[in-house]
Coordinates of C-alpha atoms in Angstrom, one line a residue:
Chain V
X1 CA -6.9 130.9 38.2
X2 CA -7.9 134.3 36.8
X3 CA -10.3 133.0 34.1
X4 CA -13.3 133.8 36.4
X5 CA -12.7 137.4 35.7
X6 CA -13.4 137.9 32.0
X7 CA -12.1 141.1 30.3
X8 CA -13.5 142.8 27.1
X9 CA -11.4 145.0 24.8
X10 CA -13.3 147.3 22.5
X11 CA -11.3 149.0 19.7
X12 CA -11.9 149.4 16.0
X13 CA -8.3 148.5 15.3
X14 CA -7.9 144.8 15.1
X15 CA -4.2 144.7 15.9
X16 CA -4.7 146.7 19.0
X17 CA -7.5 144.4 20.2
X18 CA -5.7 141.2 19.4
X19 CA -2.3 142.1 20.7
X20 CA -3.7 143.4 24.0
X21 CA -5.9 140.4 24.3
X22 CA -2.9 138.1 23.7
X23 CA -0.9 139.9 26.3
X24 CA -3.7 139.6 28.9
X25 CA -4.3 135.9 28.0
X26 CA -0.6 135.2 28.8
X27 CA -1.5 136.5 32.2
X28 CA -4.2 133.9 32.5
X29 CA -7.3 136.0 31.9
X30 CA -10.2 135.1 29.7
X31 CA -10.3 138.0 27.1
X32 CA -12.9 138.8 24.4
X33 CA -12.7 141.6 21.9
X34 CA -15.2 143.8 20.1
X35 CA -14.6 146.0 17.0
X36 CA -17.3 148.5 17.9
X37 CA -19.6 149.8 20.6
X38 CA -22.6 148.0 19.4
X39 CA -20.9 144.6 19.5
X40 CA -19.5 145.4 22.9
X41 CA -22.9 146.2 24.3
X42 CA -24.2 143.0 22.8
X43 CA -21.4 140.9 24.4
X44 CA -21.9 142.7 27.7
X45 CA -25.5 141.4 27.8
X46 CA -24.5 137.8 27.9
X47 CA -21.2 138.0 29.8
X48 CA -20.6 139.9 33.0
X49 CA -17.1 141.2 32.3
X50 CA -15.0 142.3 35.2
X51 CA -13.1 144.9 33.2
X52 CA -13.8 146.7 29.9
X53 CA -11.0 148.4 28.0
X54 CA -12.8 150.9 25.7
X55 CA -11.1 153.0 23.0
X56 CA -12.3 156.6 23.1
X57 CA -12.2 157.2 19.4
X58 CA -14.1 154.7 17.3
X59 CA -15.7 155.3 13.9
X60 CA -19.4 154.5 13.3
X61 CA -22.3 155.3 15.6
X62 CA -20.9 155.0 19.0
X63 CA -17.7 156.5 20.4
X64 CA -16.0 155.3 23.6
X65 CA -18.0 157.5 26.0
X66 CA -21.4 156.4 24.5
X67 CA -20.3 152.8 24.6
X68 CA -19.3 153.1 28.2
X69 CA -22.7 154.7 29.1
X70 CA -24.6 151.9 27.3
X71 CA -22.6 149.2 29.1
X72 CA -23.1 151.0 32.4
X73 CA -26.8 151.1 31.9
X74 CA -26.8 147.3 31.6
X75 CA -24.0 146.6 34.0
X76 CA -23.9 149.3 36.7
X77 CA -21.1 147.5 38.5
X78 CA -18.8 147.3 35.4
X79 CA -15.3 148.7 35.7
X80 CA -14.5 150.6 32.5
X81 CA -11.1 151.8 31.5
X82 CA -11.1 154.4 28.7
X83 CA -8.2 154.2 26.3
X84 CA -7.1 157.1 24.1
X85 CA -4.2 158.0 21.9
X86 CA -4.7 161.7 22.5
X87 CA -4.7 162.7 26.1
X88 CA -6.6 165.8 26.6
X89 CA -7.8 167.0 29.9
X90 CA -11.3 167.6 28.7
X91 CA -12.0 164.0 27.5
X92 CA -10.4 162.6 30.6
X93 CA -12.7 164.7 32.8
X94 CA -15.7 163.7 30.8
X95 CA -14.8 160.0 30.9
X96 CA -14.4 160.1 34.6
X97 CA -17.6 162.0 35.1
X98 CA -19.5 159.4 33.2
X99 CA -18.2 156.8 35.4
X100 CA -15.0 155.5 33.9
X101 CA -12.9 153.7 36.5
X102 CA -9.7 154.9 34.9
X103 CA -8.3 156.7 31.9
X104 CA -5.2 155.6 30.1
X105 CA -3.2 156.9 27.3
X106 CA -1.7 154.5 24.8
X107 CA 0.9 153.3 24.5
X108 CA 1.0 152.6 28.1
X109 CA 3.7 151.2 30.3
X110 CA 3.1 147.4 30.9
X111 CA 3.7 147.8 34.6
X112 CA 1.0 150.5 34.8
X113 CA -1.6 148.3 33.1
X114 CA -0.7 145.3 35.1
X115 CA -1.1 147.2 38.4
X116 CA -4.3 148.8 37.2
X117 CA -5.9 145.4 36.4
X118 CA -4.8 143.8 39.6
X119 CA -6.1 146.9 41.6
X120 CA -9.5 146.7 39.9
X121 CA -9.7 142.9 40.4
X122 CA -8.8 143.3 44.1
X123 CA -11.8 145.6 44.4
X124 CA -14.0 143.2 42.5
X125 CA -13.0 140.3 44.8
X126 CA -13.9 142.4 47.9
X127 CA -17.2 143.3 46.3
X128 CA -18.0 139.7 45.6
X129 CA -16.9 138.7 49.1
X130 CA -19.1 141.4 50.6
X131 CA -22.1 140.2 48.6
X132 CA -21.5 136.6 49.8
X133 CA -21.0 137.7 53.4
X134 CA -24.2 139.7 53.3
X135 CA -26.1 136.7 52.0
X136 CA -24.6 134.6 54.8
X137 CA -25.8 137.1 57.4
X138 CA -29.3 137.1 55.8
X139 CA -29.3 133.4 55.9
X140 CA -29.0 133.4 59.6
X141 CA -31.3 136.2 60.4
X142 CA -34.1 135.9 57.9
X143 CA -34.9 133.2 55.5
X144 CA -35.7 132.8 51.7
X145 CA -32.3 131.3 51.6
X146 CA -33.3 127.7 51.4
X147 CA -32.0 126.7 48.0
X148 CA -34.5 124.5 46.2
X149 CA -36.6 124.1 43.1
X150 CA -38.4 120.9 44.2
X151 CA -42.2 121.4 44.3
X152 CA -42.4 119.5 47.6
X153 CA -39.9 121.8 49.2
X154 CA -41.7 124.8 47.8
X155 CA -44.9 123.5 49.4
X156 CA -43.0 123.2 52.7
X157 CA -41.7 126.7 52.4
X158 CA -45.2 128.0 51.7
X159 CA -46.5 126.2 54.7
X160 CA -43.6 127.6 56.8
X161 CA -44.6 131.1 55.7
X162 CA -48.3 130.4 56.4
X163 CA -47.8 129.2 59.9
X164 CA -45.0 131.6 60.8
X165 CA -47.1 133.9 62.9
X166 CA -49.2 131.2 64.6
X167 CA -48.4 130.0 68.1
X168 CA -49.0 126.4 67.3
X169 CA -46.4 123.8 68.0
X170 CA -44.6 122.4 64.9
X171 CA -43.0 119.0 64.5
X172 CA -40.4 118.8 61.8
X173 CA -39.3 115.4 60.7
X174 CA -36.7 114.3 58.2
X175 CA -33.5 112.4 57.9
X176 CA -30.3 113.9 59.4
X177 CA -28.9 116.6 57.2
X178 CA -32.1 117.5 55.4
X179 CA -32.2 121.0 56.9
X180 CA -34.7 120.7 59.8
X181 CA -33.1 123.6 61.8
X182 CA -33.0 125.8 58.6
X183 CA -36.8 125.3 58.2
X184 CA -37.3 126.0 61.9
X185 CA -35.4 129.3 61.5
X186 CA -37.3 130.1 58.4
X187 CA -40.6 129.8 60.4
X188 CA -39.3 131.9 63.2
X189 CA -37.7 134.6 61.2
X190 CA -40.6 135.1 58.8
X191 CA -43.2 135.4 61.6
X192 CA -44.1 138.0 64.2
X193 CA -41.6 136.6 66.7
X194 CA -38.7 137.4 64.3
X195 CA -37.5 140.2 66.6
X196 CA -37.2 137.9 69.6
X197 CA -34.9 135.1 70.3
X198 CA -34.6 131.8 68.5
X199 CA -33.1 129.4 71.0
X200 CA -31.8 126.0 70.0
X201 CA -31.5 123.0 72.3
X202 CA -30.1 119.6 71.2
X203 CA -31.9 117.1 73.3
X204 CA -29.7 114.2 72.4
X205 CA -26.5 115.9 73.5
X206 CA -27.3 116.0 77.2
X207 CA -28.0 113.6 80.0
X208 CA -31.5 113.8 81.6
X209 CA -30.5 115.9 84.6
X210 CA -28.4 118.3 82.5
X211 CA -31.1 118.7 79.9
X212 CA -33.6 119.4 82.6
X213 CA -31.6 122.3 84.1
X214 CA -30.8 123.4 80.5
X215 CA -34.4 123.6 79.6
X216 CA -36.0 124.9 82.8
X217 CA -33.1 126.6 84.6
X218 CA -32.3 126.2 88.3
X219 CA -32.5 127.9 91.6
X220 CA -29.4 128.8 93.6
X221 CA -28.4 125.7 95.6
X222 CA -30.6 123.3 93.6
X223 CA -27.6 121.0 93.3
X224 CA -23.8 121.1 93.9
X225 CA -22.4 123.9 91.9
X226 CA -25.7 125.8 91.4
X227 CA -24.2 129.0 92.6
X228 CA -26.8 131.4 91.4
X229 CA -30.4 131.3 90.0
X230 CA -30.0 130.6 86.3
X231 CA -32.7 130.9 83.7
X232 CA -33.3 127.9 81.3
X233 CA -33.7 127.9 77.6
X234 CA -37.5 128.2 77.9
X235 CA -37.1 131.5 79.8
X236 CA -34.6 132.7 77.3
X237 CA -37.0 132.0 74.5
X238 CA -39.8 133.9 76.1
X239 CA -41.6 135.8 73.4
X240 CA -39.6 133.9 70.8
X241 CA -39.2 130.4 69.6
X242 CA -37.5 127.4 71.3
X243 CA -36.2 124.8 68.9
X244 CA -36.0 121.3 70.5
X245 CA -33.8 119.2 68.2
X246 CA -33.7 115.4 68.5
X247 CA -36.9 115.4 70.5
X248 CA -37.2 111.6 70.0
X249 CA -34.3 111.1 72.4
X250 CA -35.7 112.6 75.6
X251 CA -36.4 110.5 78.7
X252 CA -39.9 109.7 80.0
X253 CA -39.5 112.1 82.9
X254 CA -38.7 115.0 80.6
X255 CA -41.5 114.0 78.3
X256 CA -43.9 114.6 81.2
X257 CA -42.3 117.9 82.1
X258 CA -42.4 119.0 78.5
X259 CA -46.0 118.0 78.2
X260 CA -46.8 120.2 81.2
X261 CA -45.1 123.2 79.6
X262 CA -46.9 122.7 76.4
X263 CA -50.3 122.4 78.2
X264 CA -49.9 125.0 80.9
X265 CA -47.3 127.2 79.5
X266 CA -45.6 127.3 82.9
X267 CA -43.0 125.2 84.7
X268 CA -40.8 125.2 87.8
X269 CA -37.0 125.8 87.7
X270 CA -35.0 122.8 89.1
X271 CA -35.1 123.1 92.8
X272 CA -37.7 125.9 92.7
X273 CA -41.2 126.3 94.1
X274 CA -42.2 129.3 92.1
X275 CA -44.1 128.8 88.8
X276 CA -42.5 130.5 85.9
X277 CA -44.8 131.5 83.0
X278 CA -43.4 131.7 79.5
X279 CA -44.7 132.4 76.1
X280 CA -42.4 130.5 73.8
X281 CA -43.3 128.9 70.6
X282 CA -42.1 125.3 70.4
X283 CA -40.7 123.8 67.3
X284 CA -39.5 120.2 67.7
X285 CA -37.5 118.2 65.3
X286 CA -36.5 114.5 65.0
X287 CA -35.0 112.1 62.5
X288 CA -36.8 109.3 64.3
X289 CA -40.3 107.9 63.5
X290 CA -42.2 109.3 66.5
X291 CA -45.4 107.4 65.6
X292 CA -43.4 104.2 65.8
X293 CA -41.8 105.2 69.1
X294 CA -45.3 105.9 70.4
X295 CA -46.6 102.4 69.4
X296 CA -43.4 100.9 70.9
X297 CA -44.3 102.7 74.1
X298 CA -41.1 104.7 74.1
X299 CA -42.7 108.1 73.5
X300 CA -45.8 109.4 75.3
X301 CA -48.7 109.6 72.9
X302 CA -50.2 112.7 74.6
X303 CA -46.9 114.6 74.1
X304 CA -46.8 113.3 70.5
X305 CA -50.2 114.8 69.7
X306 CA -49.3 118.0 71.4
X307 CA -46.1 118.3 69.4
X308 CA -47.6 117.1 66.1
X309 CA -50.1 120.0 65.7
X310 CA -48.5 120.9 62.4
X311 CA -46.2 118.4 60.9
X312 CA -43.6 119.2 58.3
X313 CA -41.8 116.3 56.7
X314 CA -38.7 117.2 54.8
X315 CA -37.9 114.8 52.0
X316 CA -34.4 113.4 51.8
X317 CA -32.1 114.7 49.1
X318 CA -32.4 111.5 47.0
X319 CA -36.2 112.2 46.7
X320 CA -35.5 115.6 45.2
X321 CA -32.5 115.1 43.0
X322 CA -33.5 118.2 41.0
X323 CA -32.1 120.2 43.9
X324 CA -28.6 118.7 43.7
X325 CA -27.2 120.9 40.9
X326 CA -28.4 124.2 42.4
X327 CA -27.4 123.2 45.9
X328 CA -24.0 122.1 44.6
X329 CA -23.5 125.4 42.7
X330 CA -24.6 127.3 45.8
X331 CA -22.1 125.5 48.0
X332 CA -19.3 125.9 45.5
X333 CA -19.8 129.7 45.4
X334 CA -19.9 130.0 49.2
X335 CA -17.2 127.6 50.2
X336 CA -14.8 128.6 47.5
X337 CA -15.0 132.1 48.8
X338 CA -14.5 131.0 52.4
X339 CA -11.5 128.9 51.5
X340 CA -10.2 131.7 49.2
X341 CA -10.0 129.4 46.2
X342 CA -11.1 130.4 42.7
X343 CA -13.3 127.7 41.4
X344 CA -15.0 128.1 38.1
X345 CA -17.6 125.4 38.5
X346 CA -18.4 121.7 38.4
X347 CA -17.6 119.5 35.4
X348 CA -20.5 117.6 33.8
X349 CA -18.9 114.3 34.8
X350 CA -18.7 115.3 38.4
X351 CA -22.2 116.5 38.4
X352 CA -23.3 113.2 37.2
X353 CA -21.5 111.5 40.1
X354 CA -23.4 113.9 42.4
X355 CA -26.7 113.2 40.8
X356 CA -26.2 109.4 40.9
X357 CA -25.2 109.3 44.5
X358 CA -27.8 108.5 47.2
X359 CA -26.7 111.0 49.8
X360 CA -27.6 109.2 53.0
X361 CA -26.3 112.3 54.9
X362 CA -28.4 114.5 52.7
X363 CA -27.7 118.2 52.1
X364 CA -25.1 118.3 54.9
X365 CA -23.2 115.5 53.3
X366 CA -23.4 117.3 49.9
X367 CA -22.0 120.4 51.5
X368 CA -19.1 118.4 53.1
X369 CA -18.4 116.6 49.8
X370 CA -18.2 119.9 48.0
X371 CA -15.9 121.4 50.6
X372 CA -13.6 118.4 50.4
X373 CA -13.6 118.6 46.6
X374 CA -12.7 122.2 46.7
X375 CA -9.8 121.5 49.0
X376 CA -8.3 118.8 46.8
X377 CA -9.2 120.5 43.5
X378 CA -6.2 121.6 41.6
X379 CA -7.3 123.1 38.3
X380 CA -10.2 125.4 39.1
X381 CA -13.0 123.1 38.1
X382 CA -14.4 120.3 40.3
X383 CA -14.0 117.1 38.4
X384 CA -15.0 113.5 39.0
X385 CA -11.6 112.7 40.6
X386 CA -12.3 115.3 43.2
X387 CA -15.3 113.3 44.4
X388 CA -13.5 110.0 44.3
X389 CA -14.2 109.4 48.0
X390 CA -17.9 109.5 47.3
X391 CA -17.7 106.9 44.5
X392 CA -15.8 104.6 46.8
X393 CA -18.5 104.9 49.5
X394 CA -21.2 104.4 47.0
X395 CA -19.7 101.2 45.6
X396 CA -18.8 100.0 49.0
X397 CA -22.4 99.8 50.1
X398 CA -24.3 96.5 50.3
X399 CA -25.9 95.5 47.1
X400 CA -29.6 94.9 47.2
X401 CA -30.6 91.3 48.0
X402 CA -34.0 90.0 47.0
X403 CA -35.9 88.7 50.0
X404 CA -37.0 85.1 49.9
X405 CA -40.6 85.8 49.0
X406 CA -43.1 85.1 46.2
X407 CA -43.1 87.7 43.5
X408 CA -46.7 88.7 44.3
X409 CA -45.8 89.4 47.9
X410 CA -42.9 91.5 46.8
X411 CA -45.2 93.5 44.6
X412 CA -47.7 93.9 47.4
X413 CA -45.0 95.2 49.7
X414 CA -43.6 97.5 47.1
X415 CA -47.0 99.1 46.5
X416 CA -47.7 99.5 50.2
X417 CA -44.2 101.1 50.7
X418 CA -44.6 103.5 47.8
X419 CA -48.1 104.5 48.9
X420 CA -46.8 105.3 52.4
X421 CA -44.0 107.3 50.9
X422 CA -46.4 109.3 48.8
X423 CA -48.8 109.8 51.7
X424 CA -51.5 107.7 50.1
X425 CA -51.5 109.7 46.9
X426 CA -52.4 107.0 44.3
X427 CA -51.5 109.2 41.3
X428 CA -48.0 109.9 42.6
X429 CA -47.5 106.4 43.7
X430 CA -48.4 105.1 40.2
X431 CA -45.9 107.5 38.6
X432 CA -43.2 106.4 41.0
X433 CA -43.9 102.7 40.3
X434 CA -43.9 103.4 36.6
X435 CA -47.4 102.0 36.0
X436 CA -50.7 103.3 35.0
X437 CA -53.0 104.7 37.7
X438 CA -55.8 102.3 36.7
X439 CA -53.3 99.4 36.8
X440 CA -52.4 100.5 40.3
X441 CA -56.1 100.5 41.3
X442 CA -56.5 97.0 40.0
X443 CA -53.5 95.8 42.0
X444 CA -54.8 97.6 45.2
X445 CA -58.0 95.6 44.8
X446 CA -56.3 92.4 44.0
X447 CA -54.0 92.6 47.1
X448 CA -56.8 94.2 49.1
X449 CA -54.6 97.1 50.2
X450 CA -56.6 99.7 52.0
X451 CA -56.0 103.3 50.8
Chain N
X1 CA 9.6 114.5 16.3
X2 CA 11.4 117.3 14.5
X3 CA 13.4 120.0 16.0
X4 CA 12.8 123.1 18.1
X5 CA 14.3 125.8 15.8
X6 CA 16.1 129.0 16.8
X7 CA 16.7 131.9 14.4
X8 CA 17.6 135.6 14.5
X9 CA 15.3 138.2 13.0
X10 CA 17.1 141.2 11.3
X11 CA 20.6 142.2 12.1
X12 CA 21.7 140.5 15.3
X13 CA 24.9 140.1 17.2
X14 CA 24.8 136.4 18.0
X15 CA 26.8 136.6 21.2
X16 CA 24.0 135.4 23.5
X17 CA 22.7 132.8 21.0
X18 CA 24.9 129.9 22.0
X19 CA 24.0 130.3 25.6
X20 CA 20.3 130.5 24.7
X21 CA 20.5 127.3 22.7
X22 CA 22.2 125.5 25.5
X23 CA 19.5 126.6 28.0
X24 CA 16.7 125.6 25.5
X25 CA 18.4 122.2 25.0
X26 CA 18.6 121.7 28.8
X27 CA 14.9 122.4 29.4
X28 CA 13.2 121.1 26.3
X29 CA 13.5 117.4 25.2
X30 CA 13.8 118.1 21.5
X31 CA 16.8 118.5 19.1
X32 CA 17.6 122.3 19.0
X33 CA 18.6 123.5 15.5
X34 CA 19.7 126.9 14.2
X35 CA 17.9 128.3 11.1
X36 CA 19.5 131.0 8.8
X37 CA 18.8 134.6 9.9
X38 CA 15.4 135.9 8.9
X39 CA 15.1 139.3 7.2
X40 CA 13.2 141.9 9.3
X41 CA 9.8 142.4 7.6
X42 CA 9.4 146.0 6.3
X43 CA 5.9 146.3 7.7
X44 CA 7.3 145.7 11.2
X45 CA 8.8 149.2 11.6
X46 CA 6.6 151.9 13.1
X47 CA 8.3 155.2 12.3
X48 CA 6.0 157.2 14.5
X49 CA 7.2 155.3 17.6
X50 CA 10.6 154.3 16.4
X51 CA 9.9 150.8 17.5
X52 CA 9.0 147.5 15.8
X53 CA 5.6 145.9 15.8
X54 CA 5.9 142.6 17.6
X55 CA 2.8 141.2 15.9
X56 CA 4.3 141.6 12.4
X57 CA 7.5 139.8 13.4
X58 CA 5.5 136.9 14.9
X59 CA 3.6 136.6 11.7
X60 CA 6.9 136.5 9.7
X61 CA 8.1 133.7 12.1
X62 CA 4.9 131.7 11.6
X63 CA 5.5 131.9 7.8
X64 CA 9.2 130.9 8.2
X65 CA 8.6 127.9 10.5
X66 CA 9.7 124.7 8.8
X67 CA 7.0 122.0 8.4
X68 CA 6.6 120.0 11.5
X69 CA 8.7 122.3 13.7
X70 CA 8.1 121.7 17.4
X71 CA 8.5 125.5 18.0
X72 CA 10.3 128.4 16.3
X73 CA 12.1 130.9 18.6
X74 CA 13.1 134.2 17.1
X75 CA 15.8 136.4 18.7
X76 CA 16.0 140.1 17.7
X77 CA 17.9 143.2 18.6
X78 CA 15.0 145.7 17.8
X79 CA 12.8 147.3 20.4
X80 CA 9.4 145.6 20.4
X81 CA 5.9 147.1 21.0
X82 CA 2.2 146.6 20.5
X83 CA -0.3 149.5 20.0
X84 CA -1.4 149.4 23.7
X85 CA 2.0 148.9 25.3
X86 CA 5.1 151.1 25.2
X87 CA 7.4 148.1 25.0
X88 CA 7.7 144.3 25.3
X89 CA 10.7 142.1 26.3
X90 CA 9.2 139.4 24.1
X91 CA 6.0 137.9 22.8
X92 CA 4.7 134.5 22.1
X93 CA 1.6 132.8 20.8
X94 CA -0.1 131.1 23.8
X95 CA -0.2 127.4 22.9
X96 CA 1.1 128.4 19.5
X97 CA 4.2 127.6 17.3
X98 CA 6.3 130.7 17.6
X99 CA 8.0 132.9 20.2
X100 CA 10.0 136.1 20.0
X101 CA 12.5 137.7 22.4
X102 CA 14.2 141.1 22.0
X103 CA 17.6 141.6 23.5
X104 CA 17.2 145.4 23.1
X105 CA 16.0 146.2 26.6
X106 CA 17.9 143.3 28.2
X107 CA 21.2 145.1 27.5
X108 CA 22.6 147.4 30.2
X109 CA 23.5 149.9 27.5
X110 CA 19.8 150.6 27.0
X111 CA 19.7 152.0 30.5
X112 CA 22.9 154.0 30.0
X113 CA 25.1 151.5 31.8
X114 CA 28.3 149.8 30.7
X115 CA 27.8 146.5 28.8
X116 CA 27.5 143.4 31.0
X117 CA 27.6 140.3 28.7
X118 CA 27.1 137.8 31.6
X119 CA 24.0 139.7 32.8
X120 CA 22.7 139.9 29.2
X121 CA 23.0 136.1 28.8
X122 CA 21.2 135.5 32.1
X123 CA 18.3 137.9 31.2
X124 CA 18.1 136.4 27.7
X125 CA 17.8 132.9 29.0
X126 CA 15.0 133.9 31.4
X127 CA 13.0 135.6 28.7
X128 CA 13.5 132.8 26.2
X129 CA 12.3 130.2 28.8
X130 CA 9.4 132.5 29.6
X131 CA 8.2 133.0 26.0
X132 CA 8.7 129.3 25.1
X133 CA 6.7 128.4 28.2
X134 CA 3.8 130.4 26.8
X135 CA 4.0 128.4 23.5
X136 CA 3.5 125.3 25.6
X137 CA 0.4 126.7 27.3
X138 CA 1.8 128.2 30.5
X139 CA 0.3 131.5 31.7
X140 CA 2.0 133.8 34.2
X141 CA 3.0 132.1 37.5
X142 CA 2.4 133.6 40.9
X143 CA 5.7 132.3 42.2
X144 CA 8.0 135.3 41.9
X145 CA 11.1 133.1 41.5
X146 CA 9.7 131.2 38.6
X147 CA 10.7 132.3 35.2
X148 CA 7.0 132.3 34.2
X149 CA 6.3 135.2 36.6
X150 CA 5.3 138.4 34.8
X151 CA 8.1 140.9 34.3
X152 CA 7.0 144.4 33.4
X153 CA 10.3 146.0 34.3
X154 CA 13.9 145.0 33.9
X155 CA 14.3 144.8 37.7
X156 CA 11.6 142.1 37.7
X157 CA 13.5 140.1 35.1
X158 CA 16.6 140.3 37.3
X159 CA 14.6 139.3 40.4
X160 CA 13.2 136.0 39.0
X161 CA 15.0 132.7 38.5
X162 CA 16.4 131.0 35.4
X163 CA 14.1 128.0 35.9
X164 CA 10.5 126.9 36.0
X165 CA 8.9 126.3 39.4
X166 CA 7.7 122.7 40.1
X167 CA 4.1 123.4 39.0
X168 CA 5.1 124.9 35.7
X169 CA 7.7 122.2 35.2
X170 CA 5.1 119.5 35.8
X171 CA 2.8 121.2 33.2
X172 CA 5.6 121.2 30.7
X173 CA 6.5 117.6 31.3
X174 CA 2.9 116.6 30.6
X175 CA 2.9 118.6 27.4
X176 CA 6.3 117.1 26.3
X177 CA 5.0 113.6 27.0
X178 CA 1.9 114.1 24.8
X179 CA 4.0 115.7 22.0
X180 CA 6.5 112.8 22.0
X181 CA 3.6 110.4 21.8
X182 CA 4.1 109.1 25.3
X183 CA 7.8 108.2 24.7
X184 CA 9.2 110.8 27.2

């Protein structure tokens, strides 16, 4: 698929434009033509052409060189090939000086043009790949790369920026795949600890004893196989940030140890007697309801309050569907490049499938769905059939069953649940329930729901 | 469904024609019929270049196509060109009704070599399948052995095969099925 590289041919002679365009179209390119420089500049404003063929001699206001300069002013990256029937060394030199990529004399050997076009496009591909790789690098080492236009996510990002340089502990909650680690990185890399390390520990992946030595390190001989003194993640994160993922899964003993680090900022290595002091900012994350775990007695309340100094709750993707199209586009661009497939975009029908799906696995699931679609896609555009797996999963889920309750009780529960989801904001809850705010107040009173 | 027509444009030695028609009949599921030779349009000759304007001949073919023709293929002996390119082996309208192939540069004589009728027939069949492929919406194929791969030099014509690759073949089959109203 070469139609992602549009080409513009500019010549006052219609036969020249059309016959050349036809020849390039047979090669699979998308080709537009313009009869003069003015029209060419106009077209260049709306389409980012990969290559411009511009005739040097054109009647009217603008000749080829002027046209080229105008295009370059708007599209500095444009590759321009100047065409002329009269090869003179002077014009060739002038064209190249003004930034023409190449200079050809018509009529030209088909082989020459074919090679020229593929050489330029090879360069364009490298440039695009370079831009994408650079973005990827930035994503890991800075932030601003969280793709969203949801107001709630904007608020979160603003908060992340505001608290970036504080030392306060942050608790990030949200379903799996919502981007908790990404937000944690955003906090770290936009704050004054950005130059120091960001250390990640997944607390769910390790057993209690392994996690303990992972976090706090150990002394030589602390246990069989402890051949040398080894620093833990807290020490590695000294001056930086330690990100404790899946914090809801840690054992009561480690909860106590962690509480001590948070309070005293010091700890003992496993098997050690010497206190180690660290200055590491703690960002914890969980997809569990920690408050619930506390009331169930499974999580220490004092640790919970220590962790929950600043809470960031990331909404699941289904509560910010406006982000689905831009996220999808973002993933298509990145993954298509990684897989070296040329994908022009997503069809309207496919986008509707994505918009209607509930995304229990959130952004990560969307990313995987796009990757799978790109792998199976056969015609350069992602269509509904490329997401067929998704539709099957969606229809395979259990249909909603009404609980055996009086209607009034159902309504009461719906209102309470919505209010909780909207953090007690009556206005938002009313919008979400599709009723007037005053109606909601009436109902709150009728069901004596506390606000 | 009516026929896929074949004609010659201008004076032509029809030696390769029978072979071309047989190949077309083999690949395309339509009756193949010969039309009387078409006169070379006067506007086609470019005295400055001593070549013929491919676009003008294509226009003449469009005018000459019988009503309801599936496609019209023109075979000519003259050397073809368009303003930008120094020569063409053939030209077609992408997804359009007409295609044109010149035998001029397919002949060994053009390169100062002794005539080779068998090689000429082979090259002609490749170019005919290639140009007709364009009229059914195929663009150039990246498979170098497929007849739809781009040939900008006679050596590339010789290097490719006298057949469509499986992907191009599948594309054609879909198009034929829709043209035949799902009968094929």
